Every structure is written in structure tokens, then in C-alpha cells.
Amino acid sequence: MTRWIVLVGAVGCAHRLPDDQVCLEVGWAIGARTEQCEGDAELGVARVELFEQSYVCALPDLAFPEEEMDLYACALTVRNLACELVLQYGDDLDAWLASSPACAAILDPA
Amino acid sequence: MILSLLVAAASADEMQLSACEFWQPIGGTAGFANGLAAIRTNAQTYGAGAFARERLRGDDVLALDMHVVVGAAQVPVWCSDTTGKHAQSVYSQPLDVGATNLGLAIPLIQDGPLNLRARVFYASSVAQAVMGARALSWSMPLLNLYPAVAAPVIGRSSTGRGLTMYAVDWIGGGYLASDIVSVQAGYTGTRGLYVDVTQEKVALFFNTVLGDGVSLSDAQYLVGGVQQFDVEQLGADDPGFGLVSLFYRDLPQADADEEVGGGAGLVDRLQTGHFRQEDMFGRYDLRAAWQFGAQGRLRELAVAYHTEGWYQREHRERQEERLFYARAGIVNLPDQPTLGVRGGVRPTARLDYIYDVGTTETLALRASFQYNDPDLLDLYPFAYNALGVHVELTMSLDD
């Protein structure tokens, strides 16, 4: 019984994220903004997949642990990109990633 | 049992109830968007309406439902602690959602002409989101009992600050049932009009909450069709067909990034058609749902097995005190990049248990465990792989 209670209580517990999570978030940010601005969820997922094929995660060495949080600035900037720019950039993901210097710090072309 | 709980509590204490003392969510992540969607959804309006229809149209005088969904969203957060498992790192923090529904009904007329029955009812819904305190997640449905009782005094309230949420809504109204038609109508705390019209013989129904106006475009949600049609209601014998349902549902979907603005064309309604054949040969169910729209697809396909008497049919007496229900199948979600959801087929399962206290059906307790429950994913599409735990208490008048 105790095992079951602990098991149910432990579902979805806090856990360490994979190291490349910060890069995966950029892909989902591109997909999200595509869906929001162009109203096309399938195009959004297609751009997530294009991103995953086109870039590899290249995380820098951090001087201080709290700098890890700053790496998410790329995803945050992309997720807030103006719709005019989203429509203008389209599948040109380099243009998307030029929106924030944080992107160049974590991503390399595949 | 009590010893087990104490041991579990002690174990939890050793593990730390909170994975991190000082944390902050990281904006721009899919998990953060999910957290926002979880707290901004107006699911409690649909929740209150569905609760009033499902639980307050029969002979029940008291209905209390408590729900917890653990891990409804996983939000990346930064932990500022200097010691501990997640100190000085980014980790995934679960966001749990809980809800308490309370319903009361007072009979006014029990057996009038044309089998007329009249009742007044009150239904309330209190929803809350909790992050970083699992112990609080388990206790919040009980803690919210008082606000559920006093919802009209508290007023319609919805507060979202950061990734915390507290929302209260309620419906007060009347229910008039007869052999011809049954009408349940009320005023909602969101200043809307709740309406449910049902023809009991053929199980034809229409259920909605209207907002600013009285046209269908003002509907906060819509459900209509046939629900649990029983040939025995027409005086025929049931050879094993059971209860047949075919209905349409239109639900609002939360917009996670509404503050960002500039978005256009984001799907904000979920329109689905549902077919169910329940209680076949007294033991089997089949459920299917189709999603309409740009990403139209088979949304749900599941089968269930249950003990006889699981469904309370008007012309049959429930014999068993203890009843079980098990369901398994698939749920098929569309792509939703805004919420970080890659579409596809996922397994769904549900286990329910009812303890009917005595054979007079005056008090019943129901517990339910749900994994990838389609009804939950309709409201929270990102909550796949989350576990839902529901407890329901029902009290009806002794015949």
C-alpha cells in the first residue's frame, strides 16, 4: 500500500532537464510563433522538424551556474517575434535566429 | 492504512516536499506556455455546466467532486537554492491542477401532473493550480470546500499571478422535469445564462452557457445531441444494445500566448463529435470521437468493461454495492506547437470504483484514476502522461 501511495505521489515529480533542452525550446518557439501568426499548426511542426535537421546544440562553458538561465533568452525572443517578421522570414530559420545574440551562443549549423 | 499514510508522509518528508525552496519559471519555454494555458483556460465554466447536467438532474440532493491532476504541465524553472538536488540549475517543475465541485438540490415538487418534478439547485466550481508543493496539491480539493460552499459570497473570481491560479464560478437555478421535456436553467457567476434542455424518452439534449448575448455565437461552450438513449424508456426490451449516445461538443481552448498578441488564426475552439454505446449486454462500452476542423481526425477510440449495474437505468434496480469499471484505448492529439505538443496516438486508461453504501442508493462514493483521459486532454491538450485522481460523493433521497 505504501508503495502505491508513494508511486502516485511521485508521478510527474520535479526532474533534471536534458542538457539540450535549451535548444529544443528554440525549435518549439519557432513552431509556436508560426502557428500563432500563420494559423497553421502543421506548418509549425514542419518548421520544428526543419530546425532540428538544420542545427545542432553547442552549449558554451558557463562561468557561473546562473548563466544557464540566460541561454533561454533565444527561445524567449523567438516566441515574442512580431508576426510581420514571422511572415517575412518564413522558412529562413537563420533570419529567425538572428533575432537574438543568445541563439548564436547555443546553436551551430548541422 | 493509517500506518501506511504516516510512513508515506515520513518518506515524503525525507525526500523534501518541495524540490527547491526558491525558484522562478523561465519564460519563452513550451512548459511556461502550458502553465499559462492551464491557468487561463475557462474550463471551470464548462466544468460547472457539465457538473450541473451530469450530477444534479436526477434524484441526488448532494454531489461533491474533487479532482487532482498531477503533472498537468512541466515547467522549466531556475532554482536559486545553494544546496539541494536542483540547486543552481534549471529543472522541470510539475504544475498540478485541482478542482472542487459542489452541488446541492432541494426538491420542491416530487410527483406532480405529467410526472412533474421541480427542484432548485446550486453548483459551484473552484479550481486551483499549484507548483512546487505536491503536498498542497493533494490537499487543495478539501481546502477549497469552504469557497465552494460560499462561492456566491466570494463572487466570480479568477486570479492568475505568475503561474498560480485560483478561480471560482457558480450556477444557481431551477430544474423542471416532466414526461414531455426537462429544463434546467440558471444564472452563472460569470454573468451568463446556463441552459440545459432534455427530452428524457429519446435522450435528446442541448446544454450551454450563454455569455454577453442569447445567440449561439455568445455560447461559452455548446454540447448537444443524444446522450444515453435507452430503448427501455420506450417500453421495449433491450436485447443488449445498451445505451447509445451521439452528440456534438464545442469547447473553448486556452490561448497560451494571448499577452504576446499579434497572433492570427490560432485554433481557439475544439469541435468534436462523439459516439458511445454503453452498457452493451450489461458489461461492455465502446467510445469513439472525431475531431472536426483543419486537423480533423479520429480523436478517441476506447473499450470498457464494468460490473453489471454500473449505469443506473431507470427501469432497473442496482443490486451490487461495489462496482468496477476499466477502460483502455487510444487518444489521438493534433499538432499544437504553441503548447509544445507533437500530435499522435497515445494510450489512454481509466479505472473506477463505486461503493454504494447500502442498497437504498442514498450514499455513494466513487474513486477514479485516469491516465491520458480524453476529457482532460480536451481541456488541457498538453497534459498527456499526467495522472488524474477523482473522488466523488453523492447523496440522494431515500425512496
XYZ file of C-alpha atoms in Angstrom:
509
model
C 0.000 0.000 0.000
C 2.776 2.408 0.964
C 4.494 1.739 -2.354
C 1.317 2.642 -4.242
C 0.852 5.851 -2.277
C 4.465 6.900 -2.879
C 4.172 5.940 -6.567
C 1.032 8.015 -7.091
C 2.604 10.898 -5.166
C 5.721 10.734 -7.288
C 4.041 10.958 -10.696
C 5.326 13.950 -12.612
C 7.885 14.855 -9.946
C 10.493 17.541 -10.450
C 13.369 16.277 -12.558
C 16.544 17.466 -14.232
C 16.071 18.553 -17.837
C 18.201 17.132 -20.667
C 21.237 19.263 -21.479
C 19.925 20.195 -24.932
C 16.533 21.347 -23.583
C 17.500 24.987 -24.133
C 17.979 24.245 -27.849
C 14.784 22.174 -28.172
C 12.865 25.122 -26.737
C 14.046 27.307 -29.635
C 12.528 24.852 -32.127
C 9.213 24.824 -30.276
C 9.278 28.624 -30.070
C 9.587 28.786 -33.879
C 6.708 26.312 -34.205
C 4.582 28.198 -31.708
C 5.028 31.569 -33.375
C 4.338 30.029 -36.780
C 1.076 28.551 -35.511
C 0.052 31.787 -33.842
C 0.882 34.113 -36.745
C 0.013 31.895 -39.706
C -2.749 29.819 -38.118
C -1.184 26.597 -39.369
C -0.174 24.071 -36.730
C 1.151 21.556 -39.258
C 3.424 24.214 -40.765
C 4.555 24.978 -37.222
C 5.574 21.368 -36.606
C 7.236 21.229 -40.057
C 9.400 24.183 -39.013
C 10.233 22.497 -35.702
C 11.469 19.493 -37.699
C 13.352 21.744 -40.144
C 15.041 23.397 -37.175
C 16.040 20.050 -35.677
C 17.577 18.982 -39.010
C 19.375 22.270 -39.594
C 21.015 22.995 -36.243
C 22.918 21.209 -33.504
C 23.158 22.227 -29.904
C 26.542 23.696 -28.960
C 26.305 24.823 -25.378
C 29.064 27.130 -24.120
C 31.031 26.602 -20.902
C 29.460 28.721 -18.209
C 31.474 30.852 -15.786
C 28.594 30.927 -13.310
C 25.687 28.447 -12.952
C 23.039 31.180 -13.165
C 24.170 31.932 -16.722
C 22.271 28.771 -17.696
C 19.046 30.746 -17.374
C 20.336 33.407 -19.803
C 20.652 30.765 -22.524
C 16.843 30.633 -22.685
C 16.805 34.233 -23.957
C 16.916 32.864 -27.527
C 13.657 30.924 -27.117
C 12.035 33.862 -25.331
C 12.940 36.308 -28.123
C 11.769 33.958 -30.872
C 8.476 33.271 -29.077
C 7.807 37.026 -28.978
C 8.796 37.769 -32.585
C 6.411 40.176 -34.348
C 4.040 38.472 -36.766
C 5.186 40.699 -39.635
C 8.701 39.302 -39.176
C 7.401 35.727 -38.860
C 5.629 36.077 -42.219
C 8.682 37.745 -43.735
C 11.209 35.140 -42.508
C 9.113 32.083 -43.383
C 11.393 29.036 -43.674
C 14.551 31.151 -43.414
C 15.476 29.968 -39.940
C 18.809 31.832 -39.968
C 16.762 35.028 -40.079
C 14.656 33.855 -37.139
C 17.767 33.061 -35.082
C 19.445 36.365 -35.899
C 16.766 37.973 -33.690
C 18.807 37.310 -30.556
C 22.563 37.034 -29.952
C 21.745 34.284 -27.448
C 20.843 31.986 -30.362
C 24.358 32.056 -31.830
C 25.726 31.202 -28.390
C 23.887 27.861 -28.222
C 23.356 26.716 -31.833
C 25.606 25.679 -34.698
C 24.547 24.749 -38.234
C 24.224 20.965 -38.650
C -3.935 2.114 6.182
C -3.210 4.951 8.616
C 0.232 3.486 9.262
C 0.868 3.387 5.516
C -0.091 7.021 5.175
C 2.207 8.002 8.030
C 5.097 6.036 6.522
C 4.439 7.647 3.143
C 4.329 11.091 4.730
C 7.581 10.419 6.551
C 9.211 9.233 3.337
C 7.988 12.322 1.542
C 9.439 14.490 4.289
C 12.824 12.835 3.884
C 12.687 13.444 0.137
C 11.721 17.109 0.692
C 8.160 18.097 -0.110
C 9.480 20.805 -2.391
C 12.313 20.069 -4.790
C 13.569 23.632 -4.458
C 12.836 26.422 -1.995
C 13.367 29.460 -4.243
C 12.578 29.005 -7.897
C 11.335 31.027 -10.838
C 9.766 29.849 -14.101
C 11.600 30.504 -17.350
C 9.602 32.426 -19.943
C 9.757 31.512 -23.611
C 9.615 27.774 -22.991
C 6.820 25.460 -24.093
C 6.348 24.411 -20.476
C 5.822 28.017 -19.420
C 3.246 28.410 -22.219
C 1.495 25.290 -20.943
C 1.451 26.695 -17.442
C -0.154 29.892 -18.723
C -2.712 27.906 -20.702
C -3.525 25.811 -17.636
C -4.324 28.858 -15.542
C -6.082 30.876 -18.256
C -8.426 28.232 -19.534
C -12.054 28.908 -18.691
C -12.538 25.203 -18.212
C -14.312 25.818 -14.922
C -17.324 27.318 -16.736
C -17.655 24.158 -18.803
C -16.815 22.173 -15.669
C -19.631 23.806 -13.684
C -22.124 23.347 -16.544
C -21.205 19.722 -17.199
C -21.315 19.061 -13.443
C -24.820 20.563 -13.156
C -26.066 18.425 -16.040
C -24.403 15.162 -15.086
C -24.845 15.294 -11.340
C -27.851 17.447 -10.461
C -30.648 16.353 -12.791
C -31.539 13.107 -11.055
C -32.737 12.483 -7.516
C -29.451 13.453 -5.911
C -29.535 16.213 -3.316
C -25.799 16.483 -2.689
C -22.887 15.970 -5.058
C -19.268 16.638 -4.187
C -16.481 16.047 -6.711
C -12.795 16.519 -6.007
C -10.209 16.289 -8.761
C -6.439 16.492 -8.846
C -4.325 16.273 -11.998
C -0.682 15.840 -11.079
C 1.865 16.913 -13.656
C -0.670 18.742 -15.834
C 2.268 20.756 -17.172
C 6.028 20.542 -16.781
C 7.576 23.995 -16.471
C 11.330 24.681 -16.718
C 12.372 26.688 -13.661
C 15.603 28.088 -12.262
C 16.427 27.036 -8.699
C 18.289 29.699 -6.716
C 18.960 27.469 -3.708
C 22.592 26.967 -2.792
C 22.045 23.427 -1.542
C 19.797 20.582 -2.592
C 19.212 18.294 -5.539
C 18.362 21.056 -8.014
C 20.431 23.894 -6.512
C 21.734 26.428 -9.025
C 20.282 24.661 -12.036
C 17.379 24.624 -14.449
C 14.982 21.760 -13.829
C 11.441 20.722 -14.723
C 8.835 21.581 -12.105
C 5.376 19.956 -12.373
C 2.292 22.144 -12.292
C -0.692 20.421 -10.674
C -4.305 21.434 -11.204
C -7.111 20.716 -8.767
C -10.827 21.377 -8.746
C -13.690 21.056 -6.292
C -17.291 20.895 -7.478
C -20.138 21.131 -5.015
C -23.793 20.671 -5.914
C -26.915 20.980 -3.781
C -30.510 20.416 -4.865
C -33.731 20.989 -2.951
C -36.870 19.221 -4.208
C -39.974 21.451 -4.380
C -42.422 19.195 -6.242
C -41.835 15.432 -6.291
C -44.799 13.949 -8.172
C -46.977 16.494 -9.964
C -49.195 16.098 -13.050
C -47.418 14.564 -16.079
C -44.872 13.244 -13.567
C -43.800 16.829 -12.922
C -40.828 17.387 -10.632
C -39.353 20.717 -9.630
C -36.135 21.494 -7.773
C -33.840 24.409 -7.139
C -30.118 23.771 -7.358
C -26.756 25.317 -6.655
C -23.498 24.223 -8.293
C -20.050 25.693 -7.755
C -16.591 25.109 -9.133
C -13.303 26.096 -7.503
C -10.126 25.498 -9.491
C -6.552 25.986 -8.401
C -3.087 25.449 -9.838
C -0.144 24.634 -7.591
C 3.549 24.427 -8.411
C 6.359 23.168 -6.259
C 4.281 21.853 -3.353
C 2.912 18.405 -4.081
C 1.523 18.002 -0.548
C -0.620 21.084 -1.138
C -1.748 19.674 -4.489
C -3.258 16.641 -2.768
C -4.955 18.684 -0.076
C -6.295 21.596 -2.147
C -9.610 19.967 -3.148
C -10.531 19.629 0.524
C -9.187 23.071 1.403
C -11.428 24.515 -1.314
C -14.594 23.123 0.231
C -15.431 26.359 2.021
C -15.066 28.546 -1.118
C -17.230 26.005 -2.951
C -19.979 26.438 -0.352
C -19.689 30.233 -0.317
C -18.951 30.914 -3.997
C -21.775 33.494 -4.451
C -20.441 35.430 -1.451
C -16.899 35.296 -2.764
C -18.201 36.249 -6.200
C -16.922 35.129 -9.531
C -13.193 35.256 -9.147
C -10.283 34.343 -11.361
C -6.783 35.282 -10.357
C -3.683 34.389 -12.291
C -0.408 35.702 -10.951
C 2.718 34.230 -12.424
C 1.935 30.563 -12.690
C -0.512 30.373 -9.816
C -4.251 30.385 -10.352
C -7.366 30.492 -8.235
C -10.760 30.561 -9.933
C -14.306 30.379 -8.563
C -17.525 30.103 -10.532
C -21.049 29.007 -9.657
C -24.531 28.405 -11.065
C -27.800 28.904 -9.215
C -31.093 27.922 -10.789
C -34.013 25.590 -11.108
C -34.858 22.256 -12.681
C -38.269 21.371 -14.033
C -38.778 17.817 -15.255
C -41.804 16.204 -16.860
C -42.655 13.382 -19.247
C -42.556 15.853 -22.135
C -39.389 17.858 -21.562
C -36.959 18.708 -18.785
C -35.414 22.139 -18.407
C -32.541 23.097 -16.155
C -31.668 26.796 -16.195
C -29.682 29.128 -14.017
C -27.591 32.200 -13.560
C -23.823 31.770 -13.590
C -21.274 33.751 -11.615
C -19.732 34.775 -14.936
C -22.993 36.685 -15.554
C -24.101 34.158 -18.097
C -27.201 32.068 -18.613
C -26.893 28.323 -18.103
C -29.436 26.258 -20.056
C -29.978 22.526 -20.374
C -32.991 21.164 -22.252
C -33.531 17.394 -22.369
C -36.211 15.118 -23.752
C -35.803 12.150 -21.424
C -37.597 9.496 -23.522
C -35.315 9.843 -26.552
C -32.400 11.362 -24.549
C -32.199 14.381 -26.867
C -30.417 17.261 -25.145
C -28.840 20.681 -25.544
C -26.542 22.261 -22.957
C -24.757 25.625 -22.978
C -23.731 28.728 -21.083
C -24.536 31.949 -22.923
C -22.307 34.937 -22.226
C -22.983 38.512 -23.333
C -25.996 37.722 -25.527
C -28.510 34.985 -26.220
C -27.360 33.892 -29.677
C -25.312 30.745 -30.263
C -22.252 32.853 -31.094
C -22.331 34.030 -27.461
C -22.089 30.476 -26.169
C -19.099 29.852 -23.920
C -19.440 26.179 -24.817
C -22.044 24.001 -26.552
C -22.996 20.348 -26.211
C -25.967 18.759 -27.922
C -27.321 15.540 -29.396
C -28.447 12.237 -27.953
C -26.956 11.015 -24.691
C -27.577 7.510 -23.347
C -30.706 6.662 -25.344
C -32.310 3.604 -23.755
C -34.882 1.573 -25.701
C -36.388 0.542 -22.354
C -37.561 4.154 -21.987
C -39.879 3.489 -24.953
C -41.246 0.345 -23.338
C -39.221 -2.105 -25.455
C -36.919 -4.853 -24.185
C -33.192 -4.225 -24.576
C -31.627 -7.241 -26.327
C -28.168 -5.977 -25.289
C -27.770 -2.767 -27.288
C -27.332 -0.792 -24.083
C -27.257 2.994 -24.077
C -26.497 4.848 -27.309
C -25.053 8.365 -27.482
C -24.321 10.591 -30.458
C -23.552 14.193 -29.668
C -21.596 17.269 -30.756
C -19.403 19.395 -28.497
C -17.788 22.798 -28.994
C -15.279 23.789 -26.314
C -13.118 26.900 -25.961
C -9.372 26.349 -25.957
C -6.946 28.447 -23.948
C -4.617 30.773 -25.808
C -1.307 30.412 -24.054
C 0.350 33.495 -25.513
C -2.518 35.958 -25.566
C -0.353 38.617 -23.927
C 2.139 38.449 -26.775
C -0.579 39.432 -29.202
C -0.299 39.669 -32.945
C -1.380 36.086 -33.448
C -3.981 35.295 -36.073
C -5.962 32.219 -36.897
C -4.979 30.213 -33.829
C -7.478 27.406 -33.314
C -9.408 28.505 -30.249
C -12.317 26.043 -30.337
C -12.284 22.292 -30.165
C -15.206 20.856 -32.131
C -15.795 17.151 -31.737
C -18.431 14.532 -32.492
C -18.902 11.642 -30.061
C -20.370 8.170 -30.443
C -20.815 5.901 -27.443
C -22.509 2.573 -26.980
C -22.507 1.857 -23.273
C -23.745 -0.993 -21.132
C -23.853 -3.473 -24.011
C -25.019 -6.790 -22.539
C -24.780 -5.008 -19.214
C -20.985 -5.069 -19.197
C -19.285 -3.514 -22.245
C -18.772 0.025 -23.593
C -17.454 1.362 -26.876
C -16.426 5.023 -27.250
C -15.262 6.954 -30.289
C -14.784 10.643 -31.017
C -13.950 12.580 -34.147
C -12.291 15.991 -34.200
C -13.591 18.423 -36.825
C -11.606 21.266 -38.402
C -8.225 21.751 -40.056
C -6.624 18.822 -38.247
C -9.698 16.594 -38.358
C -9.002 13.107 -37.086
C -10.238 10.150 -35.090
C -9.745 11.685 -31.651
C -10.604 8.793 -29.358
C -11.267 5.068 -29.581
C -11.710 3.009 -26.425
C -13.439 -0.027 -24.963
C -14.510 -0.571 -21.386
C -15.602 -3.426 -19.167
C -17.632 -2.930 -15.997
C -19.715 -4.787 -13.460
C -23.450 -5.077 -14.072
C -25.408 -2.145 -12.746
C -22.655 0.392 -13.440
C -25.133 2.599 -15.274
C -28.231 3.480 -13.316
C -31.037 2.734 -15.773
C -34.495 3.899 -14.868
C -36.192 0.521 -15.147
C -33.530 -1.498 -13.346
C -32.526 -1.766 -9.711
C -28.848 -1.620 -8.831
C -28.052 -4.848 -6.960
C -24.366 -4.538 -6.180
C -22.789 -2.369 -3.502
C -19.347 -2.428 -5.093
C -18.910 -1.671 -8.777
C -15.826 -1.590 -11.019
C -15.081 -0.004 -14.359
C -11.960 -0.331 -16.521
C -11.342 1.408 -19.823
C -8.457 1.306 -22.300
C -7.880 2.692 -25.745
C -6.134 5.400 -27.686
C -6.364 9.154 -27.844
C -5.096 10.955 -30.935
C -3.962 14.553 -30.442
C -3.331 17.056 -33.236
C -0.099 19.055 -33.539
C -0.145 22.091 -31.270
C 3.291 23.716 -31.457
C 2.191 26.642 -29.270
C 1.881 24.199 -26.403
C 4.846 22.092 -27.444
C 2.522 19.212 -28.325
C 3.594 16.951 -31.166
C 0.468 15.215 -32.369
C -0.008 11.490 -32.493
C -1.590 8.471 -30.900
C -1.170 7.886 -27.166
C -2.603 5.210 -24.873
C -5.426 6.062 -22.508
C -6.635 4.148 -19.469
C -9.112 4.625 -16.651
C -10.057 2.678 -13.529
C -13.153 3.484 -11.466
C -14.636 2.064 -8.308
C -18.020 2.813 -6.767
C -19.043 1.919 -3.242
C -22.782 2.281 -2.897
C -23.456 2.449 0.840
C -26.330 0.048 1.402
C -28.841 -0.899 -1.231
C -31.018 2.167 -0.791
C -28.667 4.193 -3.005
C -28.679 7.055 -0.526
C -24.911 7.479 -0.399
C -22.299 6.530 -2.976
C -18.558 7.048 -3.134
C -16.662 6.887 -6.407
C -12.900 6.901 -6.921
C -11.285 7.188 -10.306
C -7.729 7.030 -11.697
C -7.211 8.395 -15.176
C -4.221 8.349 -17.485
C -4.367 10.404 -20.694
C -8.091 10.790 -20.169
C -9.675 12.188 -23.370
C -11.962 14.530 -21.428
C -8.951 16.007 -19.627
C -6.912 16.335 -22.838
C -9.830 18.158 -24.476
C -9.364 20.891 -21.875
C -5.602 20.602 -21.299
C -4.030 19.214 -24.526
C -0.518 19.368 -23.083
C -1.417 17.259 -20.051
C -0.542 13.958 -21.689
C 1.116 11.436 -19.385
C -0.462 13.257 -16.425
C -2.357 11.299 -13.787
C -5.855 12.343 -12.781
C -7.316 11.256 -9.452
C -11.002 11.928 -8.822
C -13.198 11.299 -5.811
C -16.960 11.789 -5.970
C -19.531 11.681 -3.200
C -23.242 11.501 -3.974
C -26.229 11.598 -1.648
C -29.780 11.032 -2.822
C -33.139 10.983 -1.093
C -34.323 7.617 0.154
C -37.300 6.416 -1.900
